[in-house]
């Protein structure tokens, strides 16, 4: 089995990392202020991290989701969320939006049907919060994957 090569940790730039974390904190606050369940936001983070292959973020956010009471079965099946009835209408819309935003290099757009699905179940404030959550986790994923950020010791 190949081992993961060590790389420069982008998080070592403390000033930039602090700004990224401040943005993350503001997005979390916006989601809470919009009345979104934190578990929905964790599903967004996990799904984007699955698509981006970020082991560090997958480890972190699946743990966070479990602490919030998320069901293990839903976490196991998140990679095929569209094939199950385990997710609410809002979660399905958030996951579809996350998939589209995370795959912009392939899709070149968020399809109209995905946008319409999301705006039919979220207020404008909630839609913005979900989209920002997807954007921020994609940023974190890029830091983690590029740096080969090691998993924390359990």
PDB file of C-alpha atoms in Angstrom:
ATOM      1  CA  UNK A   1       0.000   0.000   0.000  1.00  0.00           C
ATOM      2  CA  UNK A   2       1.357   3.424  -0.904  1.00  0.00           C
ATOM      3  CA  UNK A   3       1.779   5.912   1.898  1.00  0.00           C
ATOM      4  CA  UNK A   4       0.665   9.508   1.731  1.00  0.00           C
ATOM      5  CA  UNK A   5       3.591  11.790   1.048  1.00  0.00           C
ATOM      6  CA  UNK A   6       4.293  14.600   3.475  1.00  0.00           C
ATOM      7  CA  UNK A   7       3.612  18.051   2.105  1.00  0.00           C
ATOM      8  CA  UNK A   8       3.833  21.650   3.216  1.00  0.00           C
ATOM      9  CA  UNK A   9       0.859  22.377   5.465  1.00  0.00           C
ATOM     10  CA  UNK A  10      -0.978  25.391   4.073  1.00  0.00           C
ATOM     11  CA  UNK A  11      -2.586  25.871   7.488  1.00  0.00           C
ATOM     12  CA  UNK A  12       0.841  26.881   8.809  1.00  0.00           C
ATOM     13  CA  UNK A  13       0.184  30.390   7.457  1.00  0.00           C
ATOM     14  CA  UNK A  14      -1.533  31.470  10.661  1.00  0.00           C
ATOM     15  CA  UNK A  15      -2.884  34.802   9.386  1.00  0.00           C
ATOM     16  CA  UNK A  16      -4.579  33.297   6.329  1.00  0.00           C
ATOM     17  CA  UNK A  17      -5.801  30.269   8.283  1.00  0.00           C
ATOM     18  CA  UNK A  18      -7.324  32.604  10.870  1.00  0.00           C
ATOM     19  CA  UNK A  19      -9.204  34.504   8.136  1.00  0.00           C
ATOM     20  CA  UNK A  20     -10.507  31.234   6.667  1.00  0.00           C
ATOM     21  CA  UNK A  21     -11.637  30.113  10.106  1.00  0.00           C
ATOM     22  CA  UNK A  22     -13.366  33.481  10.671  1.00  0.00           C
ATOM     23  CA  UNK A  23     -15.261  33.009   7.399  1.00  0.00           C
ATOM     24  CA  UNK A  24     -16.177  29.477   8.477  1.00  0.00           C
ATOM     25  CA  UNK A  25     -17.474  30.817  11.801  1.00  0.00           C
ATOM     26  CA  UNK A  26     -19.571  33.491  10.077  1.00  0.00           C
ATOM     27  CA  UNK A  27     -21.098  30.920   7.727  1.00  0.00           C
ATOM     28  CA  UNK A  28     -21.961  28.645  10.658  1.00  0.00           C
ATOM     29  CA  UNK A  29     -23.622  31.606  12.381  1.00  0.00           C
ATOM     30  CA  UNK A  30     -25.554  32.522   9.227  1.00  0.00           C
ATOM     31  CA  UNK A  31     -26.836  28.948   8.945  1.00  0.00           C
ATOM     32  CA  UNK A  32     -27.961  28.943  12.581  1.00  0.00           C
ATOM     33  CA  UNK A  33     -29.547  32.399  12.218  1.00  0.00           C
ATOM     34  CA  UNK A  34     -31.420  31.138   9.139  1.00  0.00           C
ATOM     35  CA  UNK A  35     -32.886  28.323  11.223  1.00  0.00           C
ATOM     36  CA  UNK A  36     -31.003  25.500   9.528  1.00  0.00           C
ATOM     37  CA  UNK A  37     -30.324  22.313  11.468  1.00  0.00           C
ATOM     38  CA  UNK A  38     -26.595  21.918  12.104  1.00  0.00           C
ATOM     39  CA  UNK A  39     -26.879  18.271  11.033  1.00  0.00           C
ATOM     40  CA  UNK A  40     -27.936  19.423   7.547  1.00  0.00           C
ATOM     41  CA  UNK A  41     -24.834  21.621   7.377  1.00  0.00           C
ATOM     42  CA  UNK A  42     -22.679  18.675   8.471  1.00  0.00           C
ATOM     43  CA  UNK A  43     -24.194  16.566   5.668  1.00  0.00           C
ATOM     44  CA  UNK A  44     -23.185  19.302   3.210  1.00  0.00           C
ATOM     45  CA  UNK A  45     -19.629  19.238   4.583  1.00  0.00           C
ATOM     46  CA  UNK A  46     -19.401  15.471   4.470  1.00  0.00           C
ATOM     47  CA  UNK A  47     -20.812  15.220   0.945  1.00  0.00           C
ATOM     48  CA  UNK A  48     -18.433  17.808  -0.507  1.00  0.00           C
ATOM     49  CA  UNK A  49     -15.549  16.124   1.312  1.00  0.00           C
ATOM     50  CA  UNK A  50     -16.545  12.759  -0.210  1.00  0.00           C
ATOM     51  CA  UNK A  51     -16.540  14.259  -3.699  1.00  0.00           C
ATOM     52  CA  UNK A  52     -13.209  16.003  -3.121  1.00  0.00           C
ATOM     53  CA  UNK A  53     -11.552  13.035  -1.410  1.00  0.00           C
ATOM     54  CA  UNK A  54     -10.579  14.951   1.728  1.00  0.00           C
ATOM     55  CA  UNK A  55      -9.899  12.336   4.406  1.00  0.00           C
ATOM     56  CA  UNK A  56      -9.229  14.918   7.112  1.00  0.00           C
ATOM     57  CA  UNK A  57     -12.566  16.690   6.590  1.00  0.00           C
ATOM     58  CA  UNK A  58     -14.457  13.394   6.260  1.00  0.00           C
ATOM     59  CA  UNK A  59     -13.034  12.238   9.576  1.00  0.00           C
ATOM     60  CA  UNK A  60     -13.790  15.547  11.294  1.00  0.00           C
ATOM     61  CA  UNK A  61     -17.315  16.095  10.003  1.00  0.00           C
ATOM     62  CA  UNK A  62     -18.561  12.540  10.348  1.00  0.00           C
ATOM     63  CA  UNK A  63     -17.466  12.707  13.982  1.00  0.00           C
ATOM     64  CA  UNK A  64     -19.176  16.085  14.394  1.00  0.00           C
ATOM     65  CA  UNK A  65     -22.359  14.733  12.805  1.00  0.00           C
ATOM     66  CA  UNK A  66     -22.374  11.750  15.154  1.00  0.00           C
ATOM     67  CA  UNK A  67     -21.958  14.090  18.148  1.00  0.00           C
ATOM     68  CA  UNK A  68     -25.049  15.938  16.920  1.00  0.00           C
ATOM     69  CA  UNK A  69     -26.989  12.666  16.883  1.00  0.00           C
ATOM     70  CA  UNK A  70     -26.767  11.871  13.183  1.00  0.00           C
ATOM     71  CA  UNK A  71     -27.673   8.294  12.330  1.00  0.00           C
ATOM     72  CA  UNK A  72     -24.793   6.080  11.187  1.00  0.00           C
ATOM     73  CA  UNK A  73     -26.853   4.536   8.404  1.00  0.00           C
ATOM     74  CA  UNK A  74     -27.471   7.964   6.865  1.00  0.00           C
ATOM     75  CA  UNK A  75     -23.747   8.672   7.022  1.00  0.00           C
ATOM     76  CA  UNK A  76     -22.906   5.337   5.386  1.00  0.00           C
ATOM     77  CA  UNK A  77     -25.360   5.969   2.544  1.00  0.00           C
ATOM     78  CA  UNK A  78     -24.556   9.627   1.945  1.00  0.00           C
ATOM     79  CA  UNK A  79     -22.493   8.686  -1.113  1.00  0.00           C
ATOM     80  CA  UNK A  80     -25.730   7.458  -2.738  1.00  0.00           C
ATOM     81  CA  UNK A  81     -28.149   9.884  -1.101  1.00  0.00           C
ATOM     82  CA  UNK A  82     -30.342  10.191  -4.227  1.00  0.00           C
ATOM     83  CA  UNK A  83     -31.106   6.448  -4.161  1.00  0.00           C
ATOM     84  CA  UNK A  84     -32.685   6.393  -0.709  1.00  0.00           C
ATOM     85  CA  UNK A  85     -35.631   7.867   1.148  1.00  0.00           C
ATOM     86  CA  UNK A  86     -33.481   8.505   4.238  1.00  0.00           C
ATOM     87  CA  UNK A  87     -33.052  12.240   3.636  1.00  0.00           C
ATOM     88  CA  UNK A  88     -35.593  15.022   4.007  1.00  0.00           C
ATOM     89  CA  UNK A  89     -36.649  17.243   1.133  1.00  0.00           C
ATOM     90  CA  UNK A  90     -34.417  20.034   2.466  1.00  0.00           C
ATOM     91  CA  UNK A  91     -31.463  17.682   2.875  1.00  0.00           C
ATOM     92  CA  UNK A  92     -31.925  16.354  -0.651  1.00  0.00           C
ATOM     93  CA  UNK A  93     -31.992  19.896  -2.026  1.00  0.00           C
ATOM     94  CA  UNK A  94     -28.901  20.844  -0.007  1.00  0.00           C
ATOM     95  CA  UNK A  95     -27.056  17.738  -1.168  1.00  0.00           C
ATOM     96  CA  UNK A  96     -27.983  18.317  -4.821  1.00  0.00           C
ATOM     97  CA  UNK A  97     -26.765  21.915  -4.546  1.00  0.00           C
ATOM     98  CA  UNK A  98     -23.562  20.765  -2.847  1.00  0.00           C
ATOM     99  CA  UNK A  99     -22.950  18.170  -5.560  1.00  0.00           C
ATOM    100  CA  UNK A 100     -23.450  20.764  -8.295  1.00  0.00           C
ATOM    101  CA  UNK A 101     -21.280  23.404  -6.615  1.00  0.00           C
ATOM    102  CA  UNK A 102     -18.529  20.900  -5.868  1.00  0.00           C
ATOM    103  CA  UNK A 103     -18.519  19.653  -9.471  1.00  0.00           C
ATOM    104  CA  UNK A 104     -18.409  23.063 -11.134  1.00  0.00           C
ATOM    105  CA  UNK A 105     -15.329  22.037 -13.112  1.00  0.00           C
ATOM    106  CA  UNK A 106     -17.469  19.317 -14.743  1.00  0.00           C
ATOM    107  CA  UNK A 107     -20.892  20.971 -14.898  1.00  0.00           C
ATOM    108  CA  UNK A 108     -19.790  24.568 -15.451  1.00  0.00           C
ATOM    109  CA  UNK A 109     -23.027  25.617 -13.714  1.00  0.00           C
ATOM    110  CA  UNK A 110     -25.575  24.830 -11.058  1.00  0.00           C
ATOM    111  CA  UNK A 111     -28.381  23.373 -13.194  1.00  0.00           C
ATOM    112  CA  UNK A 112     -31.694  25.207 -13.129  1.00  0.00           C
ATOM    113  CA  UNK A 113     -33.534  22.192 -11.725  1.00  0.00           C
ATOM    114  CA  UNK A 114     -31.101  21.998  -8.793  1.00  0.00           C
ATOM    115  CA  UNK A 115     -31.468  25.723  -8.145  1.00  0.00           C
ATOM    116  CA  UNK A 116     -35.265  25.504  -8.370  1.00  0.00           C
ATOM    117  CA  UNK A 117     -35.363  22.507  -6.041  1.00  0.00           C
ATOM    118  CA  UNK A 118     -33.267  24.368  -3.460  1.00  0.00           C
ATOM    119  CA  UNK A 119     -35.198  27.624  -3.679  1.00  0.00           C
ATOM    120  CA  UNK A 120     -38.491  25.766  -3.364  1.00  0.00           C
ATOM    121  CA  UNK A 121     -37.569  24.370   0.072  1.00  0.00           C
ATOM    122  CA  UNK A 122     -35.301  27.097   1.472  1.00  0.00           C
ATOM    123  CA  UNK A 123     -35.843  30.763   2.167  1.00  0.00           C
ATOM    124  CA  UNK A 124     -33.389  33.104   0.449  1.00  0.00           C
ATOM    125  CA  UNK A 125     -31.457  33.376   3.712  1.00  0.00           C
ATOM    126  CA  UNK A 126     -31.308  29.593   4.065  1.00  0.00           C
ATOM    127  CA  UNK A 127     -30.303  29.112   0.428  1.00  0.00           C
ATOM    128  CA  UNK A 128     -27.436  31.567   0.850  1.00  0.00           C
ATOM    129  CA  UNK A 129     -26.305  29.813   4.040  1.00  0.00           C
ATOM    130  CA  UNK A 130     -26.301  26.380   2.386  1.00  0.00           C
ATOM    131  CA  UNK A 131     -24.451  27.690  -0.673  1.00  0.00           C
ATOM    132  CA  UNK A 132     -21.876  29.450   1.520  1.00  0.00           C
ATOM    133  CA  UNK A 133     -21.454  26.281   3.604  1.00  0.00           C
ATOM    134  CA  UNK A 134     -20.754  24.307   0.412  1.00  0.00           C
ATOM    135  CA  UNK A 135     -18.325  26.963  -0.784  1.00  0.00           C
ATOM    136  CA  UNK A 136     -16.406  27.085   2.496  1.00  0.00           C
ATOM    137  CA  UNK A 137     -16.072  23.306   2.868  1.00  0.00           C
ATOM    138  CA  UNK A 138     -14.814  23.132  -0.716  1.00  0.00           C
ATOM    139  CA  UNK A 139     -12.139  25.639   0.304  1.00  0.00           C
ATOM    140  CA  UNK A 140     -11.216  23.605   3.383  1.00  0.00           C
ATOM    141  CA  UNK A 141     -11.102  20.458   1.227  1.00  0.00           C
ATOM    142  CA  UNK A 142      -8.665  22.105  -1.150  1.00  0.00           C
ATOM    143  CA  UNK A 143      -6.402  23.012   1.759  1.00  0.00           C
ATOM    144  CA  UNK A 144      -6.583  19.508   3.225  1.00  0.00           C
ATOM    145  CA  UNK A 145      -6.123  17.587  -0.017  1.00  0.00           C
ATOM    146  CA  UNK A 146      -3.319  19.810  -1.324  1.00  0.00           C
ATOM    147  CA  UNK A 147      -1.469  19.557   2.007  1.00  0.00           C
ATOM    148  CA  UNK A 148      -2.214  15.856   2.594  1.00  0.00           C
ATOM    149  CA  UNK A 149      -3.368  17.025   6.027  1.00  0.00           C
ATOM    150  CA  UNK A 150      -2.818  14.130   8.430  1.00  0.00           C
ATOM    151  CA  UNK A 151      -5.669  12.704  10.456  1.00  0.00           C
ATOM    152  CA  UNK A 152      -5.672  13.593  14.142  1.00  0.00           C
ATOM    153  CA  UNK A 153      -4.477  10.933  16.555  1.00  0.00           C
ATOM    154  CA  UNK A 154      -7.486   9.252  18.157  1.00  0.00           C
TER     155      UNK A 154
END
